[in-house]
Coordinates of C-alpha atoms and ligand atoms in Angstrom, one line a residue:
X1 CA -26.9 60.2 -25.5
X2 CA -29.6 60.6 -28.2
X3 CA -30.0 64.0 -29.6
X4 CA -33.0 66.1 -28.4
X5 CA -35.7 66.4 -31.0
X6 CA -37.5 69.2 -32.9
X7 CA -41.0 68.1 -34.0
X8 CA -42.7 69.8 -37.0
X9 CA -46.4 69.2 -37.6
X10 CA -48.0 70.2 -40.9
X11 CA -50.6 68.5 -43.1
X12 CA -49.4 70.2 -46.3
X13 CA -46.5 68.1 -47.7
X14 CA -44.8 71.0 -49.4
X15 CA -44.8 73.2 -46.3
X16 CA -43.8 70.2 -44.1
X17 CA -40.9 69.4 -46.3
X18 CA -39.8 73.1 -46.5
X19 CA -39.7 73.7 -42.8
X20 CA -38.0 70.3 -42.1
X21 CA -35.4 71.2 -44.7
X22 CA -34.7 74.6 -43.2
X23 CA -34.5 73.1 -39.7
X24 CA -32.2 70.3 -40.7
X25 CA -29.9 72.7 -42.4
X26 CA -29.4 74.9 -39.3
X27 CA -30.0 72.5 -36.4
X28 CA -29.4 69.0 -37.8
X29 CA -26.1 68.6 -36.1
X30 CA -27.5 69.1 -32.7
X31 CA -31.2 68.0 -33.0
X32 CA -33.1 65.2 -34.5
X33 CA -35.8 66.7 -36.8
X34 CA -39.0 64.7 -36.7
X35 CA -42.0 65.3 -39.0
X36 CA -45.7 64.5 -38.4
X37 CA -48.5 65.1 -40.9
X38 CA -51.4 65.6 -38.4
X39 CA -52.1 66.4 -34.7
X40 CA -52.8 62.8 -33.9
X41 CA -49.6 61.6 -35.5
X42 CA -47.7 64.2 -33.6
X43 CA -49.3 63.0 -30.3
X44 CA -48.2 59.4 -31.1
X45 CA -44.6 60.6 -31.7
X46 CA -44.7 62.6 -28.4
X47 CA -46.0 59.6 -26.5
X48 CA -43.1 57.4 -27.8
X49 CA -40.5 60.0 -27.0
X50 CA -42.0 60.4 -23.5
X51 CA -41.9 56.7 -22.8
X52 CA -38.3 56.4 -23.9
X53 CA -37.3 59.4 -21.9
X54 CA -36.1 61.2 -25.0
X55 CA -36.4 65.0 -24.8
X56 CA -38.4 67.2 -27.2
X57 CA -36.9 70.7 -27.3
X58 CA -39.3 72.4 -29.7
X59 CA -42.6 71.8 -31.4
X60 CA -43.4 73.8 -34.5
X61 CA -47.0 73.3 -35.7
X62 CA -49.1 74.8 -38.4
X63 CA -52.4 76.3 -37.1
X64 CA -54.7 75.2 -39.9
X65 CA -55.0 71.5 -40.0
X66 CA -58.2 69.5 -40.6
X67 CA -58.9 67.3 -37.5
X68 CA -56.9 69.2 -34.8
X69 CA -55.7 72.8 -35.0
X70 CA -52.2 73.7 -34.1
X71 CA -53.2 75.5 -30.9
X72 CA -55.2 72.4 -29.9
X73 CA -52.2 70.1 -30.6
X74 CA -49.8 72.4 -28.8
X75 CA -52.1 72.5 -25.7
X76 CA -52.3 68.7 -25.6
X77 CA -48.6 68.3 -26.2
X78 CA -47.9 70.0 -22.8
X79 CA -48.8 66.6 -21.1
X80 CA -46.2 64.7 -23.1
X81 CA -43.5 67.3 -23.4
X82 CA -44.1 69.9 -20.6
X83 CA -40.7 71.6 -21.2
X84 CA -40.7 71.9 -25.0
X85 CA -40.8 75.3 -26.5
X86 CA -44.0 75.9 -28.6
X87 CA -44.2 77.7 -31.9
X88 CA -47.2 78.2 -34.1
X89 CA -47.0 78.7 -37.9
X90 CA -49.8 81.0 -38.9
X91 CA -51.2 82.9 -41.8
X92 CA -51.6 86.6 -41.2
X93 CA -55.4 86.1 -40.7
X94 CA -54.7 83.9 -37.7
X95 CA -52.7 86.4 -35.8
X96 CA -55.4 87.0 -33.2
X97 CA -55.6 83.3 -32.5
X98 CA -51.9 83.2 -32.0
X99 CA -51.8 86.1 -29.6
X100 CA -54.6 84.6 -27.6
X101 CA -52.7 81.3 -27.4
X102 CA -49.7 83.2 -25.8
X103 CA -52.0 83.7 -22.7
X104 CA -54.1 80.6 -22.9
X105 CA -51.6 77.8 -23.6
X106 CA -48.2 79.5 -23.0
X107 CA -47.3 79.7 -26.7
X108 CA -43.7 80.8 -26.9
X109 CA -43.8 82.4 -30.4
X110 CA -45.8 82.6 -33.6
X111 CA -44.2 82.8 -37.0
X112 CA -46.0 84.1 -40.1
X113 CA -45.7 82.0 -43.2
X114 CA -43.7 82.1 -45.4
X115 CA -40.6 82.5 -43.1
X116 CA -38.2 83.4 -46.0
X117 CA -35.4 84.2 -45.7
X118 CA -34.9 81.8 -42.7
X119 CA -31.7 83.5 -41.7
X120 CA -33.8 86.6 -40.8
X121 CA -37.2 85.3 -40.0
X122 CA -36.8 81.8 -38.6
X123 CA -33.3 81.1 -37.1
X124 CA -33.0 84.1 -34.8
X125 CA -36.2 83.3 -33.1
X126 CA -35.6 79.6 -32.8
X127 CA -31.9 80.2 -31.8
X128 CA -33.2 82.1 -28.8
X129 CA -35.8 79.5 -27.9
X130 CA -33.5 76.6 -28.2
X131 CA -30.8 78.5 -26.3
X132 CA -33.2 78.9 -23.4
X133 CA -34.2 75.3 -23.6
X134 CA -30.6 74.1 -23.6
X135 CA -29.7 76.2 -20.7
X136 CA -32.5 74.6 -18.6
X137 CA -31.5 71.1 -19.8
X138 CA -27.8 70.9 -19.5
X139 CA -26.7 67.3 -19.5
X140 CA -26.3 66.7 -15.8
X141 CA -23.5 64.1 -16.2
X142 CA -20.1 65.7 -16.2
X143 CA -19.5 69.3 -15.3
X144 CA -19.2 70.8 -11.9
X145 CA -20.3 68.7 -8.8
X146 CA -21.2 70.1 -5.5
X147 CA -21.2 67.7 -2.5
X148 CA -22.7 68.8 0.8
X149 CA -25.6 68.7 3.3
X150 CA -29.0 69.7 2.1
X151 CA -29.5 72.1 5.0
X152 CA -26.1 73.8 4.8
X153 CA -26.3 77.6 4.2
X154 CA -23.0 77.6 2.4
X155 CA -24.1 74.8 0.1
X156 CA -27.2 76.8 -0.8
X157 CA -25.1 80.0 -1.4
X158 CA -22.7 78.2 -3.7
X159 CA -25.5 76.5 -5.6
X160 CA -27.3 79.8 -6.0
X161 CA -24.0 81.4 -7.2
X162 CA -23.5 78.7 -9.8
X163 CA -27.1 78.7 -11.0
X164 CA -27.2 82.5 -11.3
X165 CA -24.0 82.5 -13.3
X166 CA -25.4 79.9 -15.6
X167 CA -22.8 77.3 -14.6
X168 CA -24.3 73.8 -15.0
X169 CA -23.7 71.7 -11.9
X170 CA -24.8 68.5 -10.2
X171 CA -25.9 68.6 -6.6
X172 CA -25.0 65.6 -4.5
X173 CA -26.7 65.4 -1.1
X174 CA -24.8 63.6 1.6
X175 CA -28.0 62.5 3.3
X176 CA -29.6 61.0 0.3
X177 CA -26.9 60.1 -2.2
X178 CA -24.5 57.2 -2.1
X179 CA -22.4 58.9 -4.8
X180 CA -22.0 61.9 -2.5
X181 CA -20.7 59.8 0.4
X182 CA -18.4 58.0 -2.0
X183 CA -16.9 61.3 -3.2
X184 CA -16.5 62.6 0.4
X185 CA -14.6 59.4 1.3
X186 CA -12.4 59.6 -1.8
X187 CA -11.6 63.2 -1.0
X188 CA -11.0 62.3 2.7
X189 CA -13.1 65.4 3.4
X190 CA -13.9 66.3 7.0
X191 CA -17.1 68.1 8.0
X192 CA -15.2 71.4 7.9
X193 CA -14.2 70.7 4.3
X194 CA -17.8 70.8 3.2
X195 CA -19.3 71.6 0.8
X196 CA -16.9 70.1 -1.7
X197 CA -16.8 71.6 -5.2
X198 CA -15.4 69.3 -7.9
X199 CA -14.4 71.1 -11.1
X200 CA -13.6 68.9 -14.1
X201 CA -9.9 68.8 -14.7
X202 CA -9.4 71.0 -11.6
X203 CA -8.5 70.5 -8.0
X204 CA -11.1 69.6 -5.4
X205 CA -12.2 72.7 -3.7
X206 CA -12.9 72.4 0.1
X207 CA -15.4 74.7 1.7
X208 CA -14.4 77.3 -0.9
X209 CA -15.2 81.0 -1.0
X210 CA -17.3 82.2 -3.9
X211 CA -14.2 84.0 -5.2
X212 CA -12.3 80.7 -5.2
X213 CA -15.1 78.9 -7.1
X214 CA -15.3 81.7 -9.6
X215 CA -11.6 81.7 -10.2
X216 CA -11.5 77.9 -10.5
X217 CA -14.2 78.1 -13.1
X218 CA -12.3 80.7 -15.1
X219 CA -14.8 83.4 -14.4
X220 CA -13.1 86.8 -14.5
X221 CA -12.5 88.1 -11.0
X222 CA -10.0 90.8 -11.7
X223 CA -10.0 93.9 -13.9
X224 CA -7.6 93.8 -16.8
X225 CA -6.9 97.5 -17.4
X226 CA -5.3 100.2 -15.3
X227 CA -7.9 102.8 -16.1
X228 CA -11.4 102.7 -17.5
X229 CA -13.7 105.4 -18.9
X230 CA -16.6 103.9 -17.0
X231 CA -16.8 101.6 -14.1
X232 CA -20.2 100.3 -13.3
X233 CA -20.8 98.8 -9.8
X234 CA -23.6 96.2 -9.9
X235 CA -24.8 94.1 -12.8
X236 CA -28.6 94.3 -12.4
X237 CA -30.7 95.6 -15.2
X238 CA -29.4 99.2 -14.7
X239 CA -25.8 98.1 -14.7
X240 CA -26.1 95.7 -17.6
X241 CA -28.0 98.3 -19.7
X242 CA -25.2 100.8 -19.0
X243 CA -22.6 98.2 -20.0
X244 CA -24.3 97.6 -23.3
X245 CA -24.6 101.3 -24.2
X246 CA -21.2 102.2 -22.7
X247 CA -19.3 99.5 -24.5
X248 CA -21.2 99.9 -27.7
X249 CA -20.5 103.6 -27.8
X250 CA -16.8 103.3 -27.4
X251 CA -16.2 103.7 -23.7
X252 CA -13.7 101.4 -22.0
X253 CA -16.3 99.8 -19.7
X254 CA -16.0 97.4 -16.7
X255 CA -18.8 96.1 -14.6
X256 CA -18.2 94.8 -11.1
X257 CA -20.7 92.4 -9.6
X258 CA -20.4 90.9 -6.1
X259 CA -22.7 87.9 -6.8
X260 CA -24.1 87.1 -10.2
X261 CA -25.3 89.3 -13.1
X262 CA -29.1 89.9 -13.1
X263 CA -29.5 91.5 -9.7
X264 CA -33.0 91.2 -8.3
X265 CA -34.5 90.8 -11.7
X266 CA -32.3 87.6 -12.1
X267 CA -34.5 86.1 -9.3
X268 CA -37.8 86.8 -11.0
X269 CA -39.5 83.7 -12.4
X270 CA -41.5 85.7 -14.9
X271 CA -41.2 89.4 -15.8
X272 CA -44.4 90.1 -17.6
X273 CA -44.4 93.8 -17.9
X274 CA -41.1 94.4 -19.8
X275 CA -41.8 95.9 -23.2
X276 CA -41.5 93.5 -26.1
X277 CA -42.0 90.2 -24.3
X278 CA -45.8 89.7 -24.4
X279 CA -45.5 86.2 -22.9
X280 CA -43.0 87.5 -20.3
X281 CA -39.5 86.2 -19.8
X282 CA -37.7 84.9 -16.8
X283 CA -35.1 87.0 -15.1
X284 CA -32.5 84.3 -15.9
X285 CA -33.3 84.6 -19.7
X286 CA -33.1 88.4 -19.6
X287 CA -29.8 88.3 -17.7
X288 CA -28.3 85.7 -20.0
X289 CA -29.2 87.8 -23.1
X290 CA -28.0 91.1 -21.5
X291 CA -24.7 89.6 -20.4
X292 CA -24.1 88.2 -23.9
X293 CA -24.9 91.5 -25.4
X294 CA -22.6 93.5 -23.1
X295 CA -19.7 91.1 -23.7
X296 CA -20.3 91.2 -27.5
X297 CA -19.7 94.9 -27.4
X298 CA -16.6 94.4 -25.3
X299 CA -17.6 95.3 -21.8
X300 CA -15.5 93.6 -19.2
X301 CA -17.3 91.7 -16.4
X302 CA -15.6 91.2 -13.0
X303 CA -17.5 88.7 -10.9
X304 CA -17.7 87.7 -7.3
X305 CA -16.1 91.0 -6.1
X306 CA -17.7 93.3 -3.6
X307 CA -16.9 96.9 -3.9
X308 CA -16.3 98.1 -0.3
X309 CA -14.8 101.6 -0.7
X310 CA -15.0 104.7 -2.9
X311 CA -12.6 107.7 -3.2
X312 CA -12.4 110.6 -5.6
X313 CA -8.7 111.1 -6.4
X314 CA -8.3 114.2 -8.5
X315 CA -10.1 113.6 -11.9
X316 CA -10.0 109.8 -11.2
X317 CA -12.7 107.9 -9.4
X318 CA -11.3 104.9 -7.3
X319 CA -13.3 101.8 -6.2
X320 CA -11.8 99.5 -3.6
X321 CA -12.1 95.8 -2.9
X322 CA -11.7 93.9 0.4
X323 CA -8.2 92.8 -0.4
X324 CA -7.1 96.5 -0.9
X325 CA -6.9 96.2 -4.7
X326 CA -8.6 99.0 -6.7
X327 CA -10.2 99.9 -10.0
X328 CA -9.7 103.4 -11.4
X329 CA -12.1 105.0 -13.8
X330 CA -12.8 108.4 -15.2
X331 CA -16.6 108.0 -14.4
X332 CA -18.5 105.7 -12.2
X333 CA -22.1 104.4 -12.2
X334 CA -23.6 103.2 -9.0
X335 CA -26.1 100.6 -9.9
X336 CA -26.2 98.5 -6.8
X337 CA -29.9 98.3 -6.4
X338 CA -31.4 97.2 -3.1
X339 CA -31.2 94.1 -0.9
X340 CA -33.9 92.3 1.0
X341 CA -34.8 93.3 4.5
X342 CA -34.3 90.7 7.1
X343 CA -37.4 89.2 8.8
X344 CA -37.3 90.0 12.5
X345 CA -38.9 87.0 14.3
X346 CA -37.7 85.0 17.2
X347 CA -35.2 82.3 16.0
X348 CA -35.7 82.9 12.3
X349 CA -32.3 84.4 11.7
X350 CA -30.7 81.1 12.8
X351 CA -32.1 79.4 9.7
X352 CA -31.0 81.7 6.9
X353 CA -30.1 79.5 4.0
X354 CA -31.3 76.4 6.0
X355 CA -35.0 76.8 5.4
X356 CA -35.4 80.6 5.5
X357 CA -34.6 82.2 2.2
X358 CA -34.6 85.8 1.0
X359 CA -35.8 85.7 -2.6
X360 CA -36.3 82.4 -4.5
X361 CA -34.5 81.0 -7.5
X362 CA -36.0 78.4 -10.0
X363 CA -33.8 75.7 -8.3
X364 CA -35.4 76.5 -4.9
X365 CA -38.8 75.9 -6.4
X366 CA -37.9 72.4 -7.6
X367 CA -36.2 71.6 -4.2
X368 CA -39.5 71.9 -2.4
X369 CA -41.5 69.6 -4.6
X370 CA -44.4 68.0 -2.8
X371 CA -43.9 70.0 0.4
X372 CA -45.7 72.8 2.2
X373 CA -44.1 76.2 1.6
X374 CA -44.7 79.6 3.3
X375 CA -44.1 82.9 1.6
X376 CA -44.1 86.2 3.5
X377 CA -44.9 89.4 1.7
X378 CA -47.6 91.1 -0.3
X379 CA -45.8 92.9 -3.2
X380 CA -45.4 91.6 -6.8
X381 CA -42.2 89.8 -5.9
X382 CA -44.0 87.7 -3.3
X383 CA -46.8 87.0 -5.7
X384 CA -44.5 85.8 -8.5
X385 CA -42.6 83.6 -6.1
X386 CA -45.8 82.1 -4.7
X387 CA -47.0 81.2 -8.3
X388 CA -43.6 79.8 -9.2
X389 CA -43.3 77.7 -6.0
X390 CA -46.8 76.4 -6.5
X391 CA -45.7 74.6 -9.7
X392 CA -43.8 72.2 -7.5
X393 CA -44.9 72.5 -3.9
X394 CA -47.9 70.6 -2.6
X395 CA -49.3 73.8 -1.0
X396 CA -48.1 77.4 -0.8
X397 CA -49.3 79.7 2.0
X398 CA -48.9 83.4 1.4
X399 CA -48.7 85.3 4.6
X400 CA -49.8 88.9 4.3
X401 CA -49.9 91.5 7.0
X402 CA -52.5 93.8 5.5
X403 CA -56.2 93.0 5.0
X404 CA -56.2 92.9 1.2
X405 CA -53.7 91.6 -1.3
X406 CA -54.9 94.1 -4.0
X407 CA -53.5 97.0 -1.9
X408 CA -49.9 96.1 -2.8
X409 CA -49.9 93.5 -5.7
X410 CA -50.7 94.0 -9.4
X411 CA -54.2 92.7 -10.4
X412 CA -52.9 90.2 -12.9
X413 CA -50.9 88.4 -10.1
X414 CA -53.8 88.6 -7.6
X415 CA -56.1 86.9 -10.1
X416 CA -53.8 84.1 -10.7
X417 CA -53.1 83.5 -7.1
X418 CA -56.8 83.4 -6.3
X419 CA -57.3 80.9 -9.2
X420 CA -54.5 78.6 -8.1
X421 CA -55.8 75.5 -6.3
X422 CA -52.8 75.0 -4.1
X423 CA -52.2 78.6 -2.9
X424 CA -53.8 79.8 0.3
X425 CA -53.7 83.5 1.2
X426 CA -53.7 84.3 4.9
X427 CA -54.4 88.0 5.4
X428 CA -53.5 89.9 8.5
X429 CA -51.0 87.3 9.6
X430 CA -47.3 87.4 10.3
X431 CA -44.4 85.1 11.2
X432 CA -43.4 85.6 14.8
X433 CA -41.0 82.7 15.4
X434 CA -39.1 79.9 13.8
X435 CA -37.8 76.7 15.3
X436 CA -35.8 73.6 14.3
X437 CA -32.6 71.6 14.9
X438 CA -30.1 71.9 12.0
X439 CA -32.7 73.4 9.7
X440 CA -36.1 75.1 9.9
X441 CA -38.8 72.7 11.0
X442 CA -41.7 74.9 12.1
X443 CA -42.8 78.5 12.2
X444 CA -45.3 80.3 14.4
X445 CA -47.9 82.4 12.6
X446 CA -49.8 85.1 14.5
X447 CA -53.1 86.5 13.5
X448 CA -52.7 90.3 13.7
X449 CA -56.4 90.9 14.5
X450 CA -57.4 88.2 17.0
X451 CA -54.2 87.6 19.0
X452 CA -54.1 83.9 18.1
X453 CA -50.9 82.0 17.4
X454 CA -50.4 78.8 15.6
X455 CA -47.3 76.7 15.1
X456 CA -47.2 75.0 11.7
X457 CA -44.7 72.5 10.4
X458 CA -42.6 73.5 7.4
X459 CA -39.1 73.3 6.1
X460 CA -39.5 76.3 3.7
X461 CA -40.0 80.0 4.4
X462 CA -39.4 82.5 1.6
X463 CA -39.3 86.1 2.6
X464 CA -40.1 89.1 0.4
X465 CA -40.7 92.0 2.8
X466 CA -39.2 94.9 1.0
X467 CA -35.7 96.0 0.4
X468 CA -33.2 98.8 1.2
X469 CA -30.0 100.0 -0.4
X470 CA -26.6 99.1 1.1
X471 CA -24.6 102.1 0.3
X472 CA -22.5 102.7 3.4
X473 CA -19.3 102.0 1.4
X474 CA -19.8 105.2 -0.6
X475 CA -18.7 107.2 2.4
X476 CA -19.6 110.9 3.1
X477 CA -18.8 112.3 -0.4
X478 CA -21.8 110.7 -2.2
X479 CA -25.0 112.3 -0.7
X480 CA -27.8 109.9 0.4
X481 CA -31.1 110.2 2.2
X482 CA -31.6 108.7 5.7
X483 CA -32.5 105.3 4.2
X484 CA -29.3 105.2 2.1
X485 CA -30.9 106.0 -1.4
X486 CA -28.5 108.0 -3.5
X487 CA -29.5 111.6 -4.3
X488 CA -29.1 112.7 -7.8
X489 CA -29.5 115.7 -10.2
X490 CA -31.7 118.7 -9.2
X491 CA -32.5 117.0 -5.8
X492 CA -28.9 117.8 -4.7
X493 CA -29.6 121.5 -4.9
X494 CA -32.5 121.3 -2.5
X495 CA -31.0 118.9 0.0
X496 CA -32.3 119.5 3.5
X497 CA -28.8 120.1 5.0
X498 CA -28.0 122.7 2.3
X499 CA -26.9 122.1 -1.3
X500 CA -24.6 119.2 -1.9
X501 CA -23.1 120.1 -5.2
X502 CA -19.6 121.6 -5.6
X503 CA -19.5 123.0 -9.2
X504 CA -21.0 126.1 -10.9
X505 CA -22.6 124.0 -13.6
X506 CA -25.8 122.3 -12.6
X507 CA -25.6 118.5 -12.0
X508 CA -26.7 116.2 -14.8
X509 CA -29.9 114.4 -14.2
X510 CA -28.5 111.2 -12.7
X511 CA -25.3 112.7 -11.4
X512 CA -24.5 112.4 -7.6
X513 CA -22.9 114.9 -5.3
X514 CA -19.5 113.8 -6.7
X515 CA -19.2 115.0 -10.3
X516 CA -18.6 112.1 -12.7
X517 CA -20.3 109.6 -10.4
X518 CA -23.8 108.7 -11.5
X519 CA -26.5 106.5 -10.0
X520 CA -29.2 104.5 -11.8
X521 CA -32.0 102.0 -10.9
X522 CA -33.4 101.0 -7.5
X523 CA -30.5 102.5 -5.6
X524 CA -31.4 106.0 -6.7
X525 CA -33.7 108.1 -4.6
X526 CA -37.3 108.3 -6.1
X527 CA -36.6 105.8 -8.9
X528 CA -39.5 103.7 -10.1
X529 CA -38.1 100.3 -8.9
X530 CA -38.9 98.4 -12.1
X531 CA -36.9 96.5 -14.6
X532 CA -37.8 98.8 -17.5
X533 CA -37.1 102.0 -15.6
X534 CA -33.7 100.6 -14.4
X535 CA -32.8 99.7 -17.9
X536 CA -33.8 103.1 -19.1
X537 CA -31.8 104.9 -16.4
X538 CA -28.8 102.7 -17.1
X539 CA -28.9 103.5 -20.8
X540 CA -29.4 107.2 -20.1
X541 CA -26.5 107.4 -17.7
X542 CA -24.1 106.6 -20.5
X543 CA -25.3 109.7 -22.4
X544 CA -24.7 111.7 -19.3
X545 CA -21.2 110.1 -18.8
X546 CA -20.3 111.3 -22.3
X547 CA -21.5 114.8 -21.5
X548 CA -19.5 114.7 -18.2
X549 CA -16.3 113.5 -19.9
X550 CA -16.6 116.3 -22.4
X551 CA -16.3 118.8 -19.4
X552 CA -13.0 117.5 -18.0
Ligands
LIG601 C1 -38.4 88.5 -7.1 C2 -38.5 89.8 -7.8 C3 -39.4 89.9 -8.9 C4 -39.5 91.1 -9.6 N1 -40.3 91.2 -10.7 C5 -40.4 92.3 -11.4 C6 -41.2 92.4 -12.6 O1 -41.9 91.4 -12.9 N2 -41.2 93.5 -13.3 C7 -40.5 94.6 -12.9 O2 -40.5 95.6 -13.6 N3 -39.7 94.6 -11.8 C8 -39.6 93.5 -11.1 N4 -38.8 93.4 -9.9 C9 -38.1 94.6 -9.6 C10 -36.8 94.7 -10.4 O3 -36.2 93.5 -10.4 C11 -35.8 95.8 -9.9 O4 -36.5 97.0 -9.9 C12 -34.6 95.9 -10.7 O5 -33.9 94.6 -10.7 C13 -33.6 96.9 -10.2 O6 -32.5 96.9 -11.0 P1 -31.1 97.5 -10.5 O7 -30.1 97.3 -11.6 O8 -31.3 98.9 -10.1 O9 -30.7 96.8 -9.2 P2 -30.6 95.2 -8.8 O10 -31.4 94.4 -9.7 O11 -30.9 95.2 -7.3 O12 -29.1 94.9 -9.1 C14 -28.0 95.4 -8.3 C15 -26.8 94.5 -8.4 O13 -25.7 95.2 -7.8 C16 -24.9 94.2 -7.1 N5 -24.2 94.9 -6.0 C17 -24.8 95.5 -4.9 N6 -23.8 96.1 -4.1 C18 -22.6 95.8 -4.7 C19 -21.3 96.1 -4.4 N7 -21.0 96.8 -3.3 N8 -20.3 95.6 -5.2 C20 -20.6 94.9 -6.3 N9 -21.9 94.6 -6.7 C21 -22.9 95.0 -5.9 C22 -26.0 93.2 -6.5 O14 -25.4 91.9 -6.2 C23 -27.0 93.2 -7.7 O15 -26.6 92.2 -8.6 C24 -38.7 92.2 -9.2 C25 -37.9 92.1 -8.1 C26 -37.8 90.9 -7.4 C27 -36.9 90.8 -6.2

């Protein structure tokens, strides 16, 4: 396969040569470096590449060029290379133009000239951008293959697991793909063997559990050490932040995650309010970076394992898995976040994973290209999902129970939803039923005001109707409120059933009713339920773990 390309555009020969030289030195082995001396020449190159189906990974353009500015070129290049990362080279005086371009044309980054030394001012930025591009464009020949039925809940679960763990895979649909049927025949697979997961150089997995797939792929599914300083349950933003700080500050740290790192944030198409990312970043990007960072500091990551029991055993805190195996640690952080509430409507529960989805991943959005999609919910998560799905779907209908979207959704999202041509908002409406054969085919939408009901045909219903913590596994020892949120710090002393704190010292801020067990992020009572606050609490919990360990 031809290498993907990096295109540089500059009318000044000296600058053009210098940037091409620096790019070739660092990226020449993996990318073809192509130069253009003007905006129009660049558009010709982009057209040729598009016609030959050759990918452009990155376009780096100078802003000041005579006939067409860099911003104008980058905006026009979207038509030819919609997936390419866009970087503007600017002088200091053009900073305002560059910042505006982040909003207006989706500029990924602006670099001030000169970029010397490139090791500090050029490569780190481009490494990040190209890393993200590569992840979204993994060569889809080779690698893992999943063979199954389009409307199988288990196929959907496995694909989600692979995608969220950044494992490149190829989906082969038995209804649409000859290759899928050929592989099913070759494997002599019965219906009960589906989905098949074919791992290169590995055995053919038949209707495997997530744990079996994780093990076959070499993902770590067991803890290595007999005792840790800190065991973190849940690898969402709170858990990952704690892993980075814990491991970097010398604690033997293990993180246990039942699905995939990233938690709810991992499902977000664009997190726009996280400090330091003015253009926003996807949950997948944030997760990818956080996992790399935690691993670099030496945190152990145990995946596809659900913690189902907890027990304080003397000074040791014990976490238990389904198969009876355990992890022991001197301190524990509960960072298990919240899970979506289930939509209660006649027949809808029958189609979970077969047309009814809780949350939406990037892959889900592409799967509904050209179709009519319904989204239920009125909070930011529903708004983000509607915008993301609208990139592919023919039409997205957002069903909202209240009479105004502004009541529950941030203004920046409401404005974009209203401006989108293919998103329709239906206020005061709710889903009351779902129907279909082997997958969802229609839903009934009721108007809350006028008692009217309408059945509409759709294969896609995405549900975002709030979430609650699943903390039953903590047992009685760890105090929670009636909804299951974990009570921490001073709140333990004013608990309505009397104080739930056993020691004479006061509990630390994020400490639960069991000394040495902390809670951070969405699972904690009265937390802010945002990425930044979860990251902050995760980081802070490590400081408190150190203080706790000093007391025992
Ligand atoms: C679609 C969507 C978009 C969002 N967009 C934004 C946004 O733009 N900006 C913003 O600030 N916030 C946003 N949020 C909210 C934000 O994602 C959450 O506040 C944040 O992820 C909470 O982090 P957390 O680590 O506390 O929990 P979570 O992200 O919920 O992570 C908890 C993790 O624990 C794991 N887990 C749970 N129980 C167990 C168990 N027993 N054993 C092992 N593992 C377990 C789960 O699988 C999960 O991975 C969004 C949320 C959603 C759903």
